[in-house]
mmCIF file of C-alpha atoms in Angstrom:
data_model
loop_
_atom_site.group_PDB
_atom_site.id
_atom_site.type_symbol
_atom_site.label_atom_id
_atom_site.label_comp_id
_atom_site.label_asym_id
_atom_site.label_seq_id
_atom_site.Cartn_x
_atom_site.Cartn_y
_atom_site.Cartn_z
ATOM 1 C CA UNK I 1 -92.965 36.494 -123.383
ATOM 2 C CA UNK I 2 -90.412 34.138 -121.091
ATOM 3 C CA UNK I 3 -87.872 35.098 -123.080
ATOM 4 C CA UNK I 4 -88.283 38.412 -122.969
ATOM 5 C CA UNK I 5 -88.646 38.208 -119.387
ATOM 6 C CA UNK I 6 -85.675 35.748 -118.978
ATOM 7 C CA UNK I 7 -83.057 38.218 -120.743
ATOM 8 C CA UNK I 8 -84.667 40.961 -118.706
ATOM 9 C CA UNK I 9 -83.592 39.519 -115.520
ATOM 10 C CA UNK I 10 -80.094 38.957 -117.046
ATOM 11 C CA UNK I 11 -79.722 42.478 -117.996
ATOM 12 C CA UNK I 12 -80.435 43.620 -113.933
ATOM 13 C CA UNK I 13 -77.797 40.356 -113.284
ATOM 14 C CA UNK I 14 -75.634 42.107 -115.720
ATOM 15 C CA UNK I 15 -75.786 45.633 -114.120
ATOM 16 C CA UNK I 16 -74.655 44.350 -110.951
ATOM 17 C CA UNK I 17 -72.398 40.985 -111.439
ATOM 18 C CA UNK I 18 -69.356 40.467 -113.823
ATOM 19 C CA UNK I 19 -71.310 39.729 -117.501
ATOM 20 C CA UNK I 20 -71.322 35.809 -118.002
ATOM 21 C CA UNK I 21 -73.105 33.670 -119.567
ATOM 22 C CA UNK I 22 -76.238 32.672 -117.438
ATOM 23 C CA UNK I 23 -78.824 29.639 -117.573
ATOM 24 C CA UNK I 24 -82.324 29.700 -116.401
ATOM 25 C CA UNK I 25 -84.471 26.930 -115.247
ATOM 26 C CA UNK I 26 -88.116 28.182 -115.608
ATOM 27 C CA UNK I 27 -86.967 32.081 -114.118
ATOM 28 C CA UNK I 28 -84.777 30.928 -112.058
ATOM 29 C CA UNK I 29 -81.487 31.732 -112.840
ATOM 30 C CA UNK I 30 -78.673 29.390 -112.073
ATOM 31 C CA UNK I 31 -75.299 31.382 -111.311
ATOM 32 C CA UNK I 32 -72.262 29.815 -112.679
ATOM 33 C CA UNK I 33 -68.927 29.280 -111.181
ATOM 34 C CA UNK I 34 -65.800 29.369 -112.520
ATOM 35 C CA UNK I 35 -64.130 26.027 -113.080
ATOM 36 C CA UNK I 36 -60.990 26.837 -112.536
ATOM 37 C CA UNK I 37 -59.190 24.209 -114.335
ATOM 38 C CA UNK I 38 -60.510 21.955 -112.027
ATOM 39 C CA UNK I 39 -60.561 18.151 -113.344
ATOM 40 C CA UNK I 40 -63.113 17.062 -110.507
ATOM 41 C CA UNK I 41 -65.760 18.959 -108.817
ATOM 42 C CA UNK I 42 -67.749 17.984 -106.131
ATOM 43 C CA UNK I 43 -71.401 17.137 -106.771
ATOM 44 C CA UNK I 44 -74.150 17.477 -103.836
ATOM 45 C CA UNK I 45 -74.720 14.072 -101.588
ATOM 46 C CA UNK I 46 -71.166 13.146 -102.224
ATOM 47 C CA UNK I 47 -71.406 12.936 -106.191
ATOM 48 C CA UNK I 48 -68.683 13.908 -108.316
ATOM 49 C CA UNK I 49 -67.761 14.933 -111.808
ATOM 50 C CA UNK I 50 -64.674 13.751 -112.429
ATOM 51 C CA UNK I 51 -62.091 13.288 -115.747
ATOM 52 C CA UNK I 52 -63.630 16.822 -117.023
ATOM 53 C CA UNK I 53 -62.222 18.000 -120.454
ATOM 54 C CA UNK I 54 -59.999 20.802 -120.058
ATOM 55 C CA UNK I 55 -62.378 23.089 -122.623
ATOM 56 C CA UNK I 56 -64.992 22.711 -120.008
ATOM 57 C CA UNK I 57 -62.702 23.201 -116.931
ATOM 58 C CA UNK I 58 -61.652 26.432 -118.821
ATOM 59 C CA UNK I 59 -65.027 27.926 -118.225
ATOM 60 C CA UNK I 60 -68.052 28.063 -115.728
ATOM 61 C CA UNK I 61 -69.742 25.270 -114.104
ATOM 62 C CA UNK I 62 -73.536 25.407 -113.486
ATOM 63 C CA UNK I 63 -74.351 23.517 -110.554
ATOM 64 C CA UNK I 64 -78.025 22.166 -110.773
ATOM 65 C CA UNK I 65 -77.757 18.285 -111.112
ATOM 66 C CA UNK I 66 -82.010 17.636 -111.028
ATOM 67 C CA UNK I 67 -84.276 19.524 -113.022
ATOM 68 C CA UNK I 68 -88.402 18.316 -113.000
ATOM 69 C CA UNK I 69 -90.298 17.422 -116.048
ATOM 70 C CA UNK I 70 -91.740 20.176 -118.247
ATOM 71 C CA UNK I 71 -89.197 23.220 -116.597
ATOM 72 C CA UNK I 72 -87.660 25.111 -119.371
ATOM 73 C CA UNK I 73 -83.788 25.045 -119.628
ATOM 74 C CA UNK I 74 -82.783 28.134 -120.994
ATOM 75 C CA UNK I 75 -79.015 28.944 -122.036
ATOM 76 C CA UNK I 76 -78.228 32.910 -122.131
ATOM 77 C CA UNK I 77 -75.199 34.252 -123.711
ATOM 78 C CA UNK I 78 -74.364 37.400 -121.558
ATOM 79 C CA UNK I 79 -70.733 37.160 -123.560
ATOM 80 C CA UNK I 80 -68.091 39.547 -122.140
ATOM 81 C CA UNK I 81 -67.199 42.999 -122.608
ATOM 82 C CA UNK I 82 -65.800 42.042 -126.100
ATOM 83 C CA UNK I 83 -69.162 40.517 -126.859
ATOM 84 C CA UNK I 84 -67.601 37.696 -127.133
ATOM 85 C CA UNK I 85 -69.709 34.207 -128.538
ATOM 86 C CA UNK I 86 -70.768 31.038 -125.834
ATOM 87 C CA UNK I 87 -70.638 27.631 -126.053
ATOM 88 C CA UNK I 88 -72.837 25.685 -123.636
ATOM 89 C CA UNK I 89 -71.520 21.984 -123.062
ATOM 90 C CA UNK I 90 -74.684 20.170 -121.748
ATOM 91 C CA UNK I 91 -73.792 16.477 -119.875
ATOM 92 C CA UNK I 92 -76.163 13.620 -119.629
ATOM 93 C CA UNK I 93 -75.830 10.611 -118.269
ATOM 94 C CA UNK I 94 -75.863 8.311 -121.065
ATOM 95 C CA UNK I 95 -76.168 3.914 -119.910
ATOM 96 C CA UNK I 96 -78.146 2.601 -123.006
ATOM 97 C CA UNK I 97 -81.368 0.788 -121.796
ATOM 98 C CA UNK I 98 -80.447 1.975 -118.274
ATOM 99 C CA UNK I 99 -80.597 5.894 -118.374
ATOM 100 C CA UNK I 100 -83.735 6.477 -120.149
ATOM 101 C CA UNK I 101 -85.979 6.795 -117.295
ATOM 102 C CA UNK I 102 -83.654 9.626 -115.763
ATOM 103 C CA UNK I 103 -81.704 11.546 -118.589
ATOM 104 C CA UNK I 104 -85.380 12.600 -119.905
ATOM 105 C CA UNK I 105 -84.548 10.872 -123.386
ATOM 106 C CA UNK I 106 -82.158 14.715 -123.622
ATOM 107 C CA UNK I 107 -79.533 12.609 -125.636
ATOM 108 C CA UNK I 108 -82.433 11.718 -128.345
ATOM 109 C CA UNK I 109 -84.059 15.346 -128.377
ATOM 110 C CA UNK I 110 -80.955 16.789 -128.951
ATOM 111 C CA UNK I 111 -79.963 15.218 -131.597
ATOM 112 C CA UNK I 112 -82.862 15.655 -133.312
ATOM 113 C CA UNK I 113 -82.900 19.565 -132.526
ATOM 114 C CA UNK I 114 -79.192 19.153 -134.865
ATOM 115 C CA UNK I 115 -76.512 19.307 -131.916
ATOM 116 C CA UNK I 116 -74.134 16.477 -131.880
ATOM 117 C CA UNK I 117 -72.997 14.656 -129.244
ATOM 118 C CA UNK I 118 -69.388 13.898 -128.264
ATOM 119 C CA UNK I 119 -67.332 11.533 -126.113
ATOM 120 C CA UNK I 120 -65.311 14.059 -124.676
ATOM 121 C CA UNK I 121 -67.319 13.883 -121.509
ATOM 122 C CA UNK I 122 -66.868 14.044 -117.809
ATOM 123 C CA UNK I 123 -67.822 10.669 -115.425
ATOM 124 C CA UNK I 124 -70.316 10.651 -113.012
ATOM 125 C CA UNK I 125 -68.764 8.946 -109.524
ATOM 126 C CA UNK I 126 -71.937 8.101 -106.735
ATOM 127 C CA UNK I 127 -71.222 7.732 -103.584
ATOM 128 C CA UNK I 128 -73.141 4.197 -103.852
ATOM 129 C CA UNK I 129 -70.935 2.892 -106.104
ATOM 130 C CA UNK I 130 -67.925 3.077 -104.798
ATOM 131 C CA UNK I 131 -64.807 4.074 -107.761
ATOM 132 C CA UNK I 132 -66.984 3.080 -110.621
ATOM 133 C CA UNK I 133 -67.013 6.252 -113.102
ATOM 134 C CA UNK I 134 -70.550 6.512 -115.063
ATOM 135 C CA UNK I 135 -71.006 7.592 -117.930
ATOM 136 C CA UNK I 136 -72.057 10.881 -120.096
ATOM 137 C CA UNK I 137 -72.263 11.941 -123.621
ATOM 138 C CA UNK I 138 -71.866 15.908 -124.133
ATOM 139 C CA UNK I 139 -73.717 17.916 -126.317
ATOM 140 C CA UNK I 140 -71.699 21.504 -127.735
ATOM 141 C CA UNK I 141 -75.140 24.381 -127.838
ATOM 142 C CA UNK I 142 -73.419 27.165 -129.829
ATOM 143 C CA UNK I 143 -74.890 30.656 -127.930
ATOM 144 C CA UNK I 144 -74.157 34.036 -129.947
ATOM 145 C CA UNK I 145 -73.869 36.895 -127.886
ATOM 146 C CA UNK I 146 -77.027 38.346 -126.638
ATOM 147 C CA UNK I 147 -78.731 35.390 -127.687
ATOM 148 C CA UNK I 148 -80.572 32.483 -125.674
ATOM 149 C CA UNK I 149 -81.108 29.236 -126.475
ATOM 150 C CA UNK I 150 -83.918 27.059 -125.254
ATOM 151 C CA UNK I 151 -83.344 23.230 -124.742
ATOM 152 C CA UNK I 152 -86.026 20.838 -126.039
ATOM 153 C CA UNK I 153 -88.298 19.908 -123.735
ATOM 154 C CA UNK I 154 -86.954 16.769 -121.382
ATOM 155 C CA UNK I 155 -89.797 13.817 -121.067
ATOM 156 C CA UNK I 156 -88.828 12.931 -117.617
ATOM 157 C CA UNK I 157 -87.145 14.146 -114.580
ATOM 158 C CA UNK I 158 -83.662 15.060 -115.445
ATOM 159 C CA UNK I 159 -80.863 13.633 -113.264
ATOM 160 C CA UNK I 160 -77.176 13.447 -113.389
ATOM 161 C CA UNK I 161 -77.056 16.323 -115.664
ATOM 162 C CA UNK I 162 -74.312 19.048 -115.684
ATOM 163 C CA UNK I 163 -73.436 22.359 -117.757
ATOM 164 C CA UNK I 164 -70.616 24.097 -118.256
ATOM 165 C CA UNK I 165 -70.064 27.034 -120.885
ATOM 166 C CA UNK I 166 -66.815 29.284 -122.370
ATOM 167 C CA UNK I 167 -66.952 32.481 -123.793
ATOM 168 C CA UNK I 168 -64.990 32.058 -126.771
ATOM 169 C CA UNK I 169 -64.520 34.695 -130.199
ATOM 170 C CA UNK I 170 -67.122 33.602 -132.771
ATOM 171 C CA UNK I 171 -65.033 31.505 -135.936
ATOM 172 C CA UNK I 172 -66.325 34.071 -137.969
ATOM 173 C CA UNK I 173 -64.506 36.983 -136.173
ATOM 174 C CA UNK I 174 -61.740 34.779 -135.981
ATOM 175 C CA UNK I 175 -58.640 34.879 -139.308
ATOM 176 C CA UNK I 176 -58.003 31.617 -140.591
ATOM 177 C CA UNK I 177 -55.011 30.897 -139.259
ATOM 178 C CA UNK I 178 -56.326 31.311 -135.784
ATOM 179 C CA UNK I 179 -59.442 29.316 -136.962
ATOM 180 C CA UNK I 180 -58.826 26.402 -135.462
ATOM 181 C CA UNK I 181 -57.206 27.090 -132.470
ATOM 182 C CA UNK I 182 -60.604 26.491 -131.059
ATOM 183 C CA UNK I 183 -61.885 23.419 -132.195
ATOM 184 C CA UNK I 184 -65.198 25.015 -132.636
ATOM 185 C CA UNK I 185 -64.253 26.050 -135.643
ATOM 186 C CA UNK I 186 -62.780 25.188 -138.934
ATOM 187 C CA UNK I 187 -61.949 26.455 -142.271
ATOM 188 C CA UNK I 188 -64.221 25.754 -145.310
ATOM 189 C CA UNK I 189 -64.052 27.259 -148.678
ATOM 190 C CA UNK I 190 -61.389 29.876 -147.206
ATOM 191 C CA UNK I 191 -63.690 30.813 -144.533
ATOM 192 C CA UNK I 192 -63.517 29.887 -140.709
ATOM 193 C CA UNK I 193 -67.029 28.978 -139.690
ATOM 194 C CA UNK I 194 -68.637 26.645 -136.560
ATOM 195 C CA UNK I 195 -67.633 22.938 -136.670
ATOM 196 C CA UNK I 196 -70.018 20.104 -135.624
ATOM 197 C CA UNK I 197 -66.639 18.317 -134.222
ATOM 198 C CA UNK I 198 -67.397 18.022 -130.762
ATOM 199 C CA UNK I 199 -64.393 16.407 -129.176
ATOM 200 C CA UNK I 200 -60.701 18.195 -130.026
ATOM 201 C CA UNK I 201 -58.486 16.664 -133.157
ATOM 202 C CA UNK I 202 -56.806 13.407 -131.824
ATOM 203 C CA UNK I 203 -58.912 12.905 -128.667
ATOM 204 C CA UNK I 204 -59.442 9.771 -127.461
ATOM 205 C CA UNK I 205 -61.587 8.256 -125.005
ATOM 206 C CA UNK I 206 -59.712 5.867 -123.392
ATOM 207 C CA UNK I 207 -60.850 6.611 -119.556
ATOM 208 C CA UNK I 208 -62.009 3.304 -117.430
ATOM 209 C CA UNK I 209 -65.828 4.471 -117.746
ATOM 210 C CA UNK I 210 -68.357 2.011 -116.941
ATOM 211 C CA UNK I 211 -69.436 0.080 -120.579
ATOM 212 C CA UNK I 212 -71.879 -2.676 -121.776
ATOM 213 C CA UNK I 213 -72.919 -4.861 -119.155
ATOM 214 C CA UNK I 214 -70.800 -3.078 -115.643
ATOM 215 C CA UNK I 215 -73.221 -0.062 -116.604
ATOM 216 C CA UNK I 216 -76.545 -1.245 -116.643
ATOM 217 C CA UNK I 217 -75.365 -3.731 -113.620
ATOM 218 C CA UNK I 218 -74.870 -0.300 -111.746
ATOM 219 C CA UNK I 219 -77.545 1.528 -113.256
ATOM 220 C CA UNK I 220 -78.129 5.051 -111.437
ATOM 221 C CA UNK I 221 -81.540 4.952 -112.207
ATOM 222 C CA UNK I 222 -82.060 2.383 -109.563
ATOM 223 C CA UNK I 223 -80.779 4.320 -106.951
ATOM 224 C CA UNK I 224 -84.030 7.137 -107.216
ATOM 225 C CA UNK I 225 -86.524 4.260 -106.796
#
Protein backbone atom coordinates (compact mmCIF):
# COMPACT_ATOMS: atom_id res chain seq x y z
CA UNK A 1 0.00 0.00 0.00
CA UNK A 2 3.06 2.76 0.60
CA UNK A 3 4.32 1.90 -2.40
CA UNK A 4 1.58 2.23 -4.28
CA UNK A 5 0.94 5.41 -2.71
CA UNK A 6 4.64 6.55 -2.95
CA UNK A 7 4.79 6.10 -6.93
CA UNK A 8 1.39 7.74 -6.99
CA UNK A 9 2.67 10.92 -5.70
CA UNK A 10 5.61 10.65 -8.18
CA UNK A 11 3.39 10.29 -11.08
CA UNK A 12 1.45 13.96 -10.01
CA UNK A 13 5.49 15.11 -9.41
CA UNK A 14 5.99 13.79 -12.83
CA UNK A 15 3.03 15.62 -14.53
CA UNK A 16 4.23 18.82 -13.39
CA UNK A 17 8.27 18.78 -12.84
CA UNK A 18 11.01 17.56 -15.33
CA UNK A 19 10.85 13.37 -14.75
CA UNK A 20 13.83 12.46 -12.31
CA UNK A 21 14.49 10.14 -10.21
CA UNK A 22 12.85 10.92 -6.74
CA UNK A 23 13.42 9.56 -3.04
CA UNK A 24 10.91 9.44 -0.34
CA UNK A 25 11.38 9.45 3.32
CA UNK A 26 8.12 7.99 4.82
CA UNK A 27 5.75 10.21 1.96
CA UNK A 28 7.72 12.76 1.94
CA UNK A 29 9.40 13.27 -1.07
CA UNK A 30 12.85 14.70 -1.15
CA UNK A 31 13.47 16.81 -4.49
CA UNK A 32 16.83 16.41 -5.94
CA UNK A 33 19.17 18.91 -7.33
CA UNK A 34 21.36 18.76 -9.94
CA UNK A 35 25.01 18.44 -9.03
CA UNK A 36 26.38 20.13 -11.49
CA UNK A 37 29.78 18.79 -11.56
CA UNK A 38 30.23 20.22 -8.41
CA UNK A 39 33.22 18.55 -6.30
CA UNK A 40 31.92 20.18 -2.92
CA UNK A 41 28.52 21.05 -1.84
CA UNK A 42 27.52 22.75 1.03
CA UNK A 43 25.86 20.79 3.84
CA UNK A 44 23.36 22.60 6.43
CA UNK A 45 25.16 24.11 9.81
CA UNK A 46 28.27 24.65 7.83
CA UNK A 47 28.88 20.85 6.81
CA UNK A 48 30.27 19.93 3.64
CA UNK A 49 30.65 17.12 1.18
CA UNK A 50 33.64 17.48 -0.31
CA UNK A 51 36.19 15.24 -2.84
CA UNK A 52 32.76 13.91 -4.57
CA UNK A 53 33.34 11.34 -7.43
CA UNK A 54 32.66 12.80 -10.65
CA UNK A 55 29.81 9.84 -11.42
CA UNK A 56 27.98 11.32 -8.55
CA UNK A 57 28.63 15.04 -9.39
CA UNK A 58 27.22 14.01 -12.86
CA UNK A 59 23.81 13.56 -11.39
CA UNK A 60 21.35 14.84 -8.62
CA UNK A 61 22.06 15.45 -5.10
CA UNK A 62 19.38 14.72 -2.43
CA UNK A 63 19.79 16.96 0.34
CA UNK A 64 18.43 15.32 3.63
CA UNK A 65 21.53 14.66 5.91
CA UNK A 66 19.21 13.19 9.22
CA UNK A 67 16.64 10.76 8.84
CA UNK A 68 14.84 9.21 12.41
CA UNK A 69 14.73 5.61 13.27
CA UNK A 70 12.09 3.37 11.69
CA UNK A 71 11.24 6.13 8.51
CA UNK A 72 11.28 4.30 5.31
CA UNK A 73 13.90 5.40 2.66
CA UNK A 74 12.48 4.83 -0.51
CA UNK A 75 14.50 5.26 -3.92
CA UNK A 76 12.10 5.89 -7.11
CA UNK A 77 13.33 5.62 -10.56
CA UNK A 78 11.21 8.27 -12.49
CA UNK A 79 14.07 7.64 -15.44
CA UNK A 80 13.81 10.15 -18.32
CA UNK A 81 11.91 10.41 -21.37
CA UNK A 82 14.08 7.54 -22.83
CA UNK A 83 13.12 5.50 -19.81
CA UNK A 84 16.28 5.47 -19.08
CA UNK A 85 17.70 3.03 -15.82
CA UNK A 86 18.93 4.83 -12.11
CA UNK A 87 21.58 4.28 -10.01
CA UNK A 88 21.21 5.55 -6.45
CA UNK A 89 24.72 6.13 -4.69
CA UNK A 90 23.79 6.05 -0.93
CA UNK A 91 26.82 7.68 1.54
CA UNK A 92 27.34 6.77 5.11
CA UNK A 93 29.58 7.81 7.33
CA UNK A 94 31.69 4.94 7.95
CA UNK A 95 34.57 5.41 11.45
CA UNK A 96 34.73 1.69 12.62
CA UNK A 97 33.78 1.50 16.39
CA UNK A 98 32.96 5.23 16.15
CA UNK A 99 29.97 5.52 13.62
CA UNK A 100 27.76 2.85 14.76
CA UNK A 101 25.62 4.76 17.00
CA UNK A 102 24.81 7.31 14.07
CA UNK A 103 25.10 5.57 10.55
CA UNK A 104 22.12 3.19 11.89
CA UNK A 105 24.48 0.04 11.32
CA UNK A 106 23.23 1.09 7.09
CA UNK A 107 26.82 -0.11 6.05
CA UNK A 108 26.00 -3.74 7.70
CA UNK A 109 22.26 -3.93 6.37
CA UNK A 110 23.31 -3.22 3.14
CA UNK A 111 25.53 -5.52 2.64
CA UNK A 112 23.58 -8.07 3.73
CA UNK A 113 20.53 -6.91 1.43
CA UNK A 114 23.63 -7.85 -1.57
CA UNK A 115 24.81 -4.15 -2.49
CA UNK A 116 28.45 -3.61 -2.20
CA UNK A 117 30.14 -0.97 -0.89
CA UNK A 118 32.91 1.12 -2.49
CA UNK A 119 35.67 3.57 -1.59
CA UNK A 120 34.90 5.89 -4.15
CA UNK A 121 33.22 8.12 -1.63
CA UNK A 122 32.83 11.74 -0.82
CA UNK A 123 34.33 13.25 2.85
CA UNK A 124 32.34 14.63 5.34
CA UNK A 125 34.08 18.22 6.58
CA UNK A 126 32.20 19.62 10.19
CA UNK A 127 32.45 22.76 11.00
CA UNK A 128 33.86 21.44 14.54
CA UNK A 129 36.61 19.97 13.18
CA UNK A 130 38.24 22.25 11.47
CA UNK A 131 40.00 20.69 7.73
CA UNK A 132 39.76 17.16 8.91
CA UNK A 133 37.77 15.20 6.00
CA UNK A 134 35.57 12.17 7.56
CA UNK A 135 34.92 9.46 6.20
CA UNK A 136 32.13 7.45 4.01
CA UNK A 137 31.76 4.22 2.28
CA UNK A 138 29.16 4.33 -0.79
CA UNK A 139 26.80 1.88 -1.60
CA UNK A 140 25.68 1.66 -5.80
CA UNK A 141 21.32 0.69 -5.43
CA UNK A 142 20.69 -0.25 -9.09
CA UNK A 143 16.85 1.40 -9.78
CA UNK A 144 15.14 0.16 -13.18
CA UNK A 145 12.89 2.50 -14.59
CA UNK A 146 9.55 2.72 -13.01
CA UNK A 147 10.79 0.82 -10.26
CA UNK A 148 11.43 1.73 -6.43
CA UNK A 149 13.61 0.43 -4.18
CA UNK A 150 13.19 0.34 -0.45
CA UNK A 151 16.32 0.59 1.87
CA UNK A 152 16.54 -1.82 4.83
CA UNK A 153 15.39 -0.57 7.74
CA UNK A 154 18.23 1.74 9.69
CA UNK A 155 18.51 0.71 13.66
CA UNK A 156 19.26 4.16 14.74
CA UNK A 157 18.99 7.71 13.81
CA UNK A 158 20.73 8.21 10.58
CA UNK A 159 23.28 11.06 10.36
CA UNK A 160 25.84 12.20 7.97
CA UNK A 161 24.14 10.45 5.23
CA UNK A 162 23.92 11.69 1.57
CA UNK A 163 22.37 10.44 -1.89
CA UNK A 164 23.00 11.15 -5.11
CA UNK A 165 21.59 9.23 -8.29
CA UNK A 166 22.28 9.23 -12.46
CA UNK A 167 20.05 8.21 -14.96
CA UNK A 168 22.10 6.08 -16.98
CA UNK A 169 20.99 3.35 -20.18
CA UNK A 170 20.49 -0.07 -18.56
CA UNK A 171 23.90 -2.53 -19.62
CA UNK A 172 21.47 -4.58 -21.12
CA UNK A 173 20.23 -1.95 -23.68
CA UNK A 174 23.64 -1.06 -24.02
CA UNK A 175 26.11 -3.07 -27.27
CA UNK A 176 29.14 -4.41 -25.96
CA UNK A 177 31.42 -2.21 -27.05
CA UNK A 178 29.72 0.62 -25.29
CA UNK A 179 29.34 -1.79 -22.26
CA UNK A 180 31.67 -0.50 -20.25
CA UNK A 181 31.75 2.92 -20.80
CA UNK A 182 29.76 2.99 -17.66
CA UNK A 183 31.37 1.14 -15.14
CA UNK A 184 28.09 -0.25 -14.12
CA UNK A 185 28.41 -2.60 -16.43
CA UNK A 186 30.52 -5.25 -17.94
CA UNK A 187 30.64 -7.92 -20.44
CA UNK A 188 30.15 -11.62 -19.46
CA UNK A 189 29.66 -14.53 -21.68
CA UNK A 190 29.24 -11.94 -24.72
CA UNK A 191 26.63 -10.14 -22.91
CA UNK A 192 26.83 -6.63 -21.15
CA UNK A 193 25.05 -7.00 -17.85
CA UNK A 194 25.24 -4.91 -14.18
CA UNK A 195 28.66 -5.08 -12.44
CA UNK A 196 29.04 -5.26 -8.61
CA UNK A 197 32.35 -2.98 -9.23
CA UNK A 198 31.54 -0.05 -7.38
CA UNK A 199 34.46 2.29 -7.81
CA UNK A 200 35.68 2.98 -11.75
CA UNK A 201 38.74 0.67 -13.26
CA UNK A 202 42.05 2.12 -11.79
CA UNK A 203 40.55 4.27 -9.00
CA UNK A 204 42.34 4.86 -6.17
CA UNK A 205 41.68 6.23 -2.91
CA UNK A 206 44.43 8.11 -2.06
CA UNK A 207 42.54 11.37 -0.51
CA UNK A 208 43.90 12.58 3.16
CA UNK A 209 40.59 11.09 4.85
CA UNK A 210 40.63 10.68 8.44
CA UNK A 211 41.92 6.70 9.24
CA UNK A 212 42.55 4.43 12.32
CA UNK A 213 43.08 6.26 15.33
CA UNK A 214 42.60 10.47 13.89
CA UNK A 215 38.93 9.07 13.20
CA UNK A 216 37.64 7.74 16.20
CA UNK A 217 39.79 10.69 18.06
CA UNK A 218 37.28 12.99 16.07
CA UNK A 219 34.41 10.86 16.16
CA UNK A 220 31.14 12.74 14.82
CA UNK A 221 29.10 10.83 16.92
CA UNK A 222 30.25 12.82 19.85
CA UNK A 223 29.25 15.92 18.57
CA UNK A 224 25.08 14.86 18.80
CA UNK A 225 25.51 14.06 22.52
Amino acid sequence: MLTALLVFFALLDSCTALIEPAMYINTRRVHGKAANGAAKISLQKGAELVDIPAVMSGGYFFPIEEVDMGDDIMLYCMGSLNKSDCVFFVNVYHCPRCSSPVNGDLPGSLTLAGYSGGSCSPGYKHPQTGDSVHPMVTFSVPVSFGKSVTLPSHATDLSFFSVFAVVTTSCQKRTLSACEEAFICTVSNKKCLPSTRICPAGYSNNRNHLSGSSCTNQCLAGLLS
